[in-house]
CSV table of C-alpha atoms and ligand atoms in Angstrom, one decimal:
chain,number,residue,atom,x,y,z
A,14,UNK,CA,0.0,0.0,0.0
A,15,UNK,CA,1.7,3.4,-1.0
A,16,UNK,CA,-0.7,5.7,0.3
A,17,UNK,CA,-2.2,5.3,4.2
A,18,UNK,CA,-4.9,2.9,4.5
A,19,UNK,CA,-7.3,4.7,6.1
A,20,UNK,CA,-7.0,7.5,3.3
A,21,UNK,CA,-8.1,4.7,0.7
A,22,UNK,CA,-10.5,3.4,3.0
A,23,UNK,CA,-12.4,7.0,3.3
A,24,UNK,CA,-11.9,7.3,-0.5
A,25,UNK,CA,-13.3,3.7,-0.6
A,26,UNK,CA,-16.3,4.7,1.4
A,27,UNK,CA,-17.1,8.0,-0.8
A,28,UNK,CA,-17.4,5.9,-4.3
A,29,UNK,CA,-20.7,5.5,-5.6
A,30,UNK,CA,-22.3,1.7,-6.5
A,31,UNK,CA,-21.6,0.3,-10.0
A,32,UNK,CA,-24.8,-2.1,-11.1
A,33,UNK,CA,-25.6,-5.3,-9.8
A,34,UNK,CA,-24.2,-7.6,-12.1
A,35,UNK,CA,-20.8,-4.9,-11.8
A,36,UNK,CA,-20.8,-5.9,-8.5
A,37,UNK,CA,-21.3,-8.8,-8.6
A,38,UNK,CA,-18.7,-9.8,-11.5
A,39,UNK,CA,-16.2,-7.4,-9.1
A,40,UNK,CA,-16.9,-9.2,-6.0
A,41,UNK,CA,-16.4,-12.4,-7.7
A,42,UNK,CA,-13.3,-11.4,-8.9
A,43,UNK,CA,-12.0,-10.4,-5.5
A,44,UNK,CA,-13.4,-13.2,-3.7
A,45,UNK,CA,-11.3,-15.7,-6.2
A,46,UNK,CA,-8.2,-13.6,-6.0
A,47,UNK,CA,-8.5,-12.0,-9.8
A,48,UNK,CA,-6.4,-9.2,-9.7
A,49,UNK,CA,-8.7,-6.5,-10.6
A,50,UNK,CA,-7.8,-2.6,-10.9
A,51,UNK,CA,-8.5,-1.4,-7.3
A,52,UNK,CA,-11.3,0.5,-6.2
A,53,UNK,CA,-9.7,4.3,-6.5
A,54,UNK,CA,-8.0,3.1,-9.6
A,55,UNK,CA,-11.3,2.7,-11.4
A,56,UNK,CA,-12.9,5.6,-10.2
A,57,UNK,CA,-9.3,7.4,-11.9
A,58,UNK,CA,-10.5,5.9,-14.9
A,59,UNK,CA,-14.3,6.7,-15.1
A,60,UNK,CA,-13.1,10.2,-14.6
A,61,UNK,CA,-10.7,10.3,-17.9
A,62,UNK,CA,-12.9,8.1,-19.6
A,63,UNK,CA,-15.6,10.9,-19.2
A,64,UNK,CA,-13.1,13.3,-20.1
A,65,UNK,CA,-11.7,12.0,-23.2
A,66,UNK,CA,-14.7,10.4,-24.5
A,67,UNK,CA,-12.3,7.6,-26.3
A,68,UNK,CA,-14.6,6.1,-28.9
A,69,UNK,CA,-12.3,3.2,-29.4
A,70,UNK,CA,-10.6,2.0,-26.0
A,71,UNK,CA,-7.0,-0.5,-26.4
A,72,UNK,CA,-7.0,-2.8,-23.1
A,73,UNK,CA,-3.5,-5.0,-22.4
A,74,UNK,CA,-4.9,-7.1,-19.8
A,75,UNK,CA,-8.5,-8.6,-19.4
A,76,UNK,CA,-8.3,-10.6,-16.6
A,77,UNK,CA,-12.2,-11.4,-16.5
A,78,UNK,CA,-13.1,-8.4,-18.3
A,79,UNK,CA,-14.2,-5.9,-14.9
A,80,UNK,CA,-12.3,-2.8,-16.2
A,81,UNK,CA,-13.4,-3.2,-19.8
A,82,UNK,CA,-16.8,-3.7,-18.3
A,83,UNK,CA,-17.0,-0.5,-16.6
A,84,UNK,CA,-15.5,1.9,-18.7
A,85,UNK,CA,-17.5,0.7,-21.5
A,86,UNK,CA,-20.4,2.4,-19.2
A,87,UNK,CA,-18.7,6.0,-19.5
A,88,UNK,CA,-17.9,6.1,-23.0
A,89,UNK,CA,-19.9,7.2,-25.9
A,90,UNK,CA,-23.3,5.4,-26.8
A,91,UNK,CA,-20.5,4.0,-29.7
A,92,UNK,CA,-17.8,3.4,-28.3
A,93,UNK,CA,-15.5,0.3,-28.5
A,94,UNK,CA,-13.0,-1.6,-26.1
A,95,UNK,CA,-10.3,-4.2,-27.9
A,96,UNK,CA,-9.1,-6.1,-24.5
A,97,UNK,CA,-6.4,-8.4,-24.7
A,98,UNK,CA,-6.2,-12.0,-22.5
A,99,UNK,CA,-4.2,-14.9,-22.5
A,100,UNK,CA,-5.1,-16.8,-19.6
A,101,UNK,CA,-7.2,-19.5,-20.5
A,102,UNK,CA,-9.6,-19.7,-17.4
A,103,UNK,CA,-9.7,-15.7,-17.6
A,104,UNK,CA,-10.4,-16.0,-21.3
A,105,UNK,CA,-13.7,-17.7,-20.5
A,106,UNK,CA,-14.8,-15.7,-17.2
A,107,UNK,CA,-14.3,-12.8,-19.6
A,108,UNK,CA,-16.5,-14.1,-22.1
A,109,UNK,CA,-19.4,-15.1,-19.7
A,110,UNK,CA,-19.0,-11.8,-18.2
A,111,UNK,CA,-19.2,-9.6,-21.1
A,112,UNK,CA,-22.2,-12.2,-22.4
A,113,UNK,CA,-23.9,-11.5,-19.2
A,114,UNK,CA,-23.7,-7.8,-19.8
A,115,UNK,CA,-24.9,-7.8,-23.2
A,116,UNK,CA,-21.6,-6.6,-24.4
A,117,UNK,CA,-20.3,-8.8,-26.7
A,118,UNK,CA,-21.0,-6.2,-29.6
A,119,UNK,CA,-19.2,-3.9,-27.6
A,120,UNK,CA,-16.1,-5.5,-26.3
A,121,UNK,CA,-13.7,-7.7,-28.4
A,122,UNK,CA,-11.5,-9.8,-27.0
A,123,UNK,CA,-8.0,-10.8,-28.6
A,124,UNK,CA,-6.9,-13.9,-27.2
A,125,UNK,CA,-3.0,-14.7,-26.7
A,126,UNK,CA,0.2,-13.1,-26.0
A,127,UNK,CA,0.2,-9.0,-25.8
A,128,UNK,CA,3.1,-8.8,-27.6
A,129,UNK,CA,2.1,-10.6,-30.3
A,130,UNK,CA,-1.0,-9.4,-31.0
A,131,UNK,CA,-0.1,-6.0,-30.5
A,132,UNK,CA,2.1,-6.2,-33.4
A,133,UNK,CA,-0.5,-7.5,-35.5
A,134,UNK,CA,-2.9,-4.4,-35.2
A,135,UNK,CA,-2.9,-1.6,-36.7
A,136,UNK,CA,-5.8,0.5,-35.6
A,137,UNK,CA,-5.7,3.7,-33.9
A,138,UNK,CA,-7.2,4.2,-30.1
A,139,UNK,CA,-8.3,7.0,-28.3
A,140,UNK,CA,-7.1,6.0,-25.3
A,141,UNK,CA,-4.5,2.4,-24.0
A,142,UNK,CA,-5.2,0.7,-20.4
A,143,UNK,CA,-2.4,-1.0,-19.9
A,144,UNK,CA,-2.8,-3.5,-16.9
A,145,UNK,CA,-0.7,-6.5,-18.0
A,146,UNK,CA,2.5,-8.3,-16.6
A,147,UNK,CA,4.7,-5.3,-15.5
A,148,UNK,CA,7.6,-6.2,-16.5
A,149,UNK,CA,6.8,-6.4,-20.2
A,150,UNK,CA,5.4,-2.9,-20.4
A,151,UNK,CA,8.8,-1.3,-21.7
A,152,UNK,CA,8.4,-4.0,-24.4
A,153,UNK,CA,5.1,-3.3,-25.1
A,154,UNK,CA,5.9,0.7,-25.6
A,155,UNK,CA,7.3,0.6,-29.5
A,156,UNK,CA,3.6,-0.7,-30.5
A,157,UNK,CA,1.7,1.4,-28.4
A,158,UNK,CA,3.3,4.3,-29.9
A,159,UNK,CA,2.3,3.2,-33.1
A,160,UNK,CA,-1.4,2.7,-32.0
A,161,UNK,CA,-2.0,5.9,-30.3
A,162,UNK,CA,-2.6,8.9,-32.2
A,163,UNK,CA,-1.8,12.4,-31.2
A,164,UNK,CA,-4.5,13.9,-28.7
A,165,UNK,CA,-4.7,10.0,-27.1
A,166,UNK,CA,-4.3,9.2,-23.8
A,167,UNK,CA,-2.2,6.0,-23.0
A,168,UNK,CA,-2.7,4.8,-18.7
A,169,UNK,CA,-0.5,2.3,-17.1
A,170,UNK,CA,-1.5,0.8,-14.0
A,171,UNK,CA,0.9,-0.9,-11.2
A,172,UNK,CA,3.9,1.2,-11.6
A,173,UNK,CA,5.3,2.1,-8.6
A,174,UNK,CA,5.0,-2.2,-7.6
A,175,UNK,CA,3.5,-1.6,-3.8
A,176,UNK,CA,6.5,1.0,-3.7
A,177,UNK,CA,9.4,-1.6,-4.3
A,178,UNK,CA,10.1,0.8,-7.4
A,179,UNK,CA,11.7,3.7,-5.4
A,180,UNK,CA,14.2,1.3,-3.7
A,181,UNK,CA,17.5,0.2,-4.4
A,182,UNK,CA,17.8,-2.7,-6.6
A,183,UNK,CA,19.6,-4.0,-3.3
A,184,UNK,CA,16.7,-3.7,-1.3
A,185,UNK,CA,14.8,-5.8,-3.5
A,186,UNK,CA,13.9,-9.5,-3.8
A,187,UNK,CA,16.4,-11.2,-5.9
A,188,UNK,CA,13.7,-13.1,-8.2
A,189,UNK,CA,12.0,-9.1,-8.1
A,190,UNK,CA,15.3,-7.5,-9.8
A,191,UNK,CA,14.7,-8.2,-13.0
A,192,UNK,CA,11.0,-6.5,-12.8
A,193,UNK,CA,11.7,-3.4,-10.9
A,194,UNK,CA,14.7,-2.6,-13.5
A,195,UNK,CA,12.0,-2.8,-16.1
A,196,UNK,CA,9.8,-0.5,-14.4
A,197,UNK,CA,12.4,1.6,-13.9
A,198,UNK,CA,13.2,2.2,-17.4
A,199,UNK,CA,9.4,2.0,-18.3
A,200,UNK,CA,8.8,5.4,-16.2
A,201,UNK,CA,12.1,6.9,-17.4
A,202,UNK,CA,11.2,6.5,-20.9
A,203,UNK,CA,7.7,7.3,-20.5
A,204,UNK,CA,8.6,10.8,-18.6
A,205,UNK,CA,11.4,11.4,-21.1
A,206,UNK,CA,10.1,10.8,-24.5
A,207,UNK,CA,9.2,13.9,-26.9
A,208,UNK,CA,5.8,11.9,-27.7
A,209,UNK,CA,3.9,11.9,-24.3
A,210,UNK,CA,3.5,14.0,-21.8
A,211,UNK,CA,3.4,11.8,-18.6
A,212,UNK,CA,2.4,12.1,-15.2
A,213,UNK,CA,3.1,9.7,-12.4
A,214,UNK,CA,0.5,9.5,-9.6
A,215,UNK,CA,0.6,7.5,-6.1
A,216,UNK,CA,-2.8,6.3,-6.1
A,217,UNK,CA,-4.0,2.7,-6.2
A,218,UNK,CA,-0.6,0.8,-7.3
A,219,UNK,CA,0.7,3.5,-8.5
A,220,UNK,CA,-0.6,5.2,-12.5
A,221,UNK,CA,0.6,6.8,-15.5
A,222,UNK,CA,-1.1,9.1,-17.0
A,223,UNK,CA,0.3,10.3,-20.6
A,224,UNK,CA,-0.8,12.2,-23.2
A,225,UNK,CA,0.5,12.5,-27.0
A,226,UNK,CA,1.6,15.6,-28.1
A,227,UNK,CA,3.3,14.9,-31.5
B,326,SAM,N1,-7.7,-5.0,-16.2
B,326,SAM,C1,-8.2,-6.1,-15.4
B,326,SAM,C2,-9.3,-5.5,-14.5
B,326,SAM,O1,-9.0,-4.5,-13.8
B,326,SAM,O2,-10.4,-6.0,-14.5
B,326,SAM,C3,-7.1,-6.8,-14.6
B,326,SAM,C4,-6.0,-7.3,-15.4
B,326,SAM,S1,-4.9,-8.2,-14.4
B,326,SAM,C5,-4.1,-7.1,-13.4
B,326,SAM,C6,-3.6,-8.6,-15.6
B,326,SAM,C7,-4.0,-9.6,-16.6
B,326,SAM,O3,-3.1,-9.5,-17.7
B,326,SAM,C8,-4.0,-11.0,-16.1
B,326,SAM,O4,-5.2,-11.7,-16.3
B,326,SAM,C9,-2.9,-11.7,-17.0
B,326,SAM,O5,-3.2,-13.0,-17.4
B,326,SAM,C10,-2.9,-10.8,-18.2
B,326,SAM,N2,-1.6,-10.7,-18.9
B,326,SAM,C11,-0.4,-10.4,-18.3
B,326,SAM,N3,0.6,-10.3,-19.3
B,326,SAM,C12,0.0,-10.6,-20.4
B,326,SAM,C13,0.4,-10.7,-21.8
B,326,SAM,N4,1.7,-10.5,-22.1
B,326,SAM,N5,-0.5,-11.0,-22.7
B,326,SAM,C14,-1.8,-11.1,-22.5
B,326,SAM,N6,-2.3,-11.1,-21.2
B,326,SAM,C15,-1.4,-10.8,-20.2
């Protein structure tokens, strides 16, 4: 937890109900240890999503399809999510859950490795959740920046890693070195490069927020 606990249980307590079969698909997903975006994470991104208005949403990272699920309630009546799963058992939670919803016309999901299928596509999105394996996002930049247009907002969730990132590599878990150097460079490159602008904020697991300018 990077930010005091009762502080996210008083923002906790201040968020207003999602709908029944929201709840229920998020309480699921806790109950079975999914790791879903956390609570003031989510409310992060209803607020950008009703800001941005992204017609067409790119998702790394499905899990059972809660986030993808609710922001698809704060876009436009139009708007699109492309998610992106490849756990198996996830892959089919996702697909009740969407099916449940009524959503399938709304929400695709790409099944398989991120990597892969992110170099096969070659739309543009309004706005990129990414909310996959951390230590892949500094792979997964290249294609991102080739999916998101100028004007598009790209999110990254988890980076500061429960606050292990600040630390000395020394400080750090052996089998956890190899991560938090990727991190690392993620946010350097992200806060460095003439494409976005980026902030870093401490709330939930840490979040980027960037912006394209050119
Ligand atoms: N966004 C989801 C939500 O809040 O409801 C939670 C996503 S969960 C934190 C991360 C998911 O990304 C996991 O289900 C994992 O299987 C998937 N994942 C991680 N790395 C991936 C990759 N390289 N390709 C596809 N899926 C990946």
């Amino acid at each position: 937890m990077i930010v005091d606990d009762r502080i996210v249980a008083y923002i906790h307590s201040l968020a207003s109900d999602d709908s029944e079969v929201l709840m229920q698909i998020e309480k699921d997903a806790r109950e079975h240890y999914v790791p879903i975006v956390r609570k003031e994470t989510k409310e992060l991104l209803k607020i950008l999503v009703l800001m941005n208005q992204p017609r067409h949403i790119l998702e790394v990272g499905t899990a059972v399809g809660y986030s993808a699920l609710y922001m698809n309630q704060y876009q436009p009546e139009d708007g699109k999510i492309t998610t992106i799963e490849r756990n198996e058992k996830r892959i089919q939670k996702a697909k009740e859950n969407f099916a449940a919803c009524k959503k399938e016309d709304r929400i695709t999901l790409l099944e398989g490795d991120a990597m892969d299928i992110l170099r096969k596509l070659d739309g543009s999105y309004d706005m990129i959740f990414v909310d996959a394996s951390k230590g892949q996002y500094i792979h997964f930049l290249d294609e991102l920046l080739r999916l998101i247009p100028v004007g598009g907002v790209l999110i990254s969730d988890n980076v500061l890693q429960e606050g292990d990132v600040v630390k000395s590599r020394y400080a750090i878990e052996r089998r956890n070195r190899t991560i938090h150097k990727r991190m690392r460079e993620y946010l350097y490159q992200i806060t460095h490069m003439e494409e976005f602008e980026t902030v870093v904020l401490p709330i939930g697991d840490g979040v980027t927020i960037s912006v394209r300018v050119c």
